[in-house]
C-alpha positions as YAML, in Angstrom:
chain: A
units: angstrom
residues:
- id: 1
  name: UNK
  ca: [7.69, 7.46, -6.53]
- id: 2
  name: UNK
  ca: [6.17, 5.15, -3.97]
- id: 3
  name: UNK
  ca: [4.95, 1.78, -5.17]
- id: 4
  name: UNK
  ca: [1.35, 2.65, -4.45]
- id: 5
  name: UNK
  ca: [1.59, 5.71, -6.70]
- id: 6
  name: UNK
  ca: [2.75, 3.46, -9.53]
- id: 7
  name: UNK
  ca: [-0.13, 1.06, -8.85]
- id: 8
  name: UNK
  ca: [-2.59, 3.99, -8.83]
- id: 9
  name: UNK
  ca: [-1.30, 5.14, -12.23]
- id: 10
  name: UNK
  ca: [-1.53, 1.61, -13.64]
- id: 11
  name: UNK
  ca: [-5.05, 1.24, -12.21]
- id: 12
  name: UNK
  ca: [-6.08, 4.46, -13.94]
- id: 13
  name: UNK
  ca: [-4.47, 3.51, -17.25]
- id: 14
  name: UNK
  ca: [-5.18, -0.24, -17.33]
- id: 15
  name: UNK
  ca: [-7.68, -1.14, -14.58]
- id: 16
  name: UNK
  ca: [-8.45, -4.61, -15.89]
- id: 17
  name: UNK
  ca: [-4.85, -5.63, -16.59]
- id: 18
  name: UNK
  ca: [-3.37, -8.31, -14.33]
- id: 19
  name: UNK
  ca: [-1.24, -6.74, -11.59]
- id: 20
  name: UNK
  ca: [-0.46, -9.85, -9.54]
- id: 21
  name: UNK
  ca: [-0.58, -13.54, -10.40]
- id: 22
  name: UNK
  ca: [0.00, -16.43, -8.02]
- id: 23
  name: UNK
  ca: [-0.74, -19.80, -9.51]
- id: 24
  name: UNK
  ca: [-4.25, -19.73, -10.94]
- id: 25
  name: UNK
  ca: [-5.19, -16.65, -8.90]
- id: 26
  name: UNK
  ca: [-4.91, -13.20, -10.46]
- id: 27
  name: UNK
  ca: [-5.61, -9.69, -9.23]
- id: 28
  name: UNK
  ca: [-6.24, -6.74, -11.54]
- id: 29
  name: UNK
  ca: [-4.83, -3.28, -10.92]
- id: 30
  name: UNK
  ca: [-8.36, -2.10, -10.07]
- id: 31
  name: UNK
  ca: [-8.74, -4.85, -7.45]
- id: 32
  name: UNK
  ca: [-5.23, -4.29, -6.08]
- id: 33
  name: UNK
  ca: [-5.90, -0.56, -5.71]
- id: 34
  name: UNK
  ca: [-9.24, -1.27, -4.00]
- id: 35
  name: UNK
  ca: [-7.60, -3.66, -1.52]
- id: 36
  name: UNK
  ca: [-4.77, -1.20, -0.82]
- id: 37
  name: UNK
  ca: [-7.27, 1.59, -0.15]
- id: 38
  name: UNK
  ca: [-9.33, -0.65, 2.11]
- id: 39
  name: UNK
  ca: [-6.24, -1.61, 4.10]
- id: 40
  name: UNK
  ca: [-5.07, 2.02, 4.34]
- id: 41
  name: UNK
  ca: [-8.47, 3.19, 5.63]
- id: 42
  name: UNK
  ca: [-8.63, 0.31, 8.11]
- id: 43
  name: UNK
  ca: [-5.15, 1.12, 9.44]
- id: 44
  name: UNK
  ca: [-6.07, 4.83, 9.71]
- id: 45
  name: UNK
  ca: [-9.18, 3.85, 11.69]
- id: 46
  name: UNK
  ca: [-6.88, 1.95, 14.07]
- id: 47
  name: UNK
  ca: [-4.81, 5.10, 14.59]
- id: 48
  name: UNK
  ca: [-1.90, 4.22, 12.33]
- id: 49
  name: UNK
  ca: [-0.44, 7.09, 10.35]
- id: 50
  name: UNK
  ca: [2.77, 8.36, 8.81]
- id: 51
  name: UNK
  ca: [3.83, 9.63, 12.23]
- id: 52
  name: UNK
  ca: [3.98, 6.06, 13.61]
- id: 53
  name: UNK
  ca: [7.59, 4.83, 13.74]
- id: 54
  name: UNK
  ca: [8.16, 1.95, 11.35]
- id: 55
  name: UNK
  ca: [9.33, -0.37, 14.09]
- id: 56
  name: UNK
  ca: [5.87, -0.01, 15.67]
- id: 57
  name: UNK
  ca: [4.43, -1.63, 12.53]
- id: 58
  name: UNK
  ca: [7.07, -4.29, 11.95]
- id: 59
  name: UNK
  ca: [8.76, -4.93, 15.27]
- id: 60
  name: UNK
  ca: [12.00, -4.09, 13.46]
- id: 61
  name: UNK
  ca: [14.28, -1.09, 13.51]
- id: 62
  name: UNK
  ca: [14.73, 1.54, 10.79]
- id: 63
  name: UNK
  ca: [17.87, -0.29, 9.70]
- id: 64
  name: UNK
  ca: [16.05, -3.56, 9.04]
- id: 65
  name: UNK
  ca: [15.05, -5.04, 5.72]
- id: 66
  name: UNK
  ca: [11.45, -3.78, 6.13]
- id: 67
  name: UNK
  ca: [11.60, -1.51, 3.09]
- id: 68
  name: UNK
  ca: [7.90, -1.50, 1.99]
- id: 69
  name: UNK
  ca: [6.77, 0.24, 5.20]
- id: 70
  name: UNK
  ca: [7.44, 3.80, 3.96]
- id: 71
  name: UNK
  ca: [5.07, 3.17, 1.04]
- id: 72
  name: UNK
  ca: [2.45, 1.75, 3.38]
- id: 73
  name: UNK
  ca: [2.61, 4.79, 5.64]
- id: 74
  name: UNK
  ca: [2.55, 7.06, 2.58]
- id: 75
  name: UNK
  ca: [-0.59, 5.29, 1.33]
- id: 76
  name: UNK
  ca: [-2.17, 5.74, 4.77]
- id: 77
  name: UNK
  ca: [-1.33, 9.44, 4.68]
- id: 78
  name: UNK
  ca: [-2.96, 9.74, 1.24]
- id: 79
  name: UNK
  ca: [-6.19, 8.13, 2.45]
...
């Protein structure tokens, strides 16, 4: 499963649970899901989709360490 699918499930099951914490700042699963959806819709509006080669998004090749990009393009496709 893509990371965003796991976040969606967690947001459905435990929307107010803390998903991310950095110092004193926290983000709930509900807020994380909302931000991910906003980013996905914004990227779609800019013409980005699953058909865009990953290196177009990262400036790196398919063989690079840019592993989260498939999940990002999957999230865009779902939006």
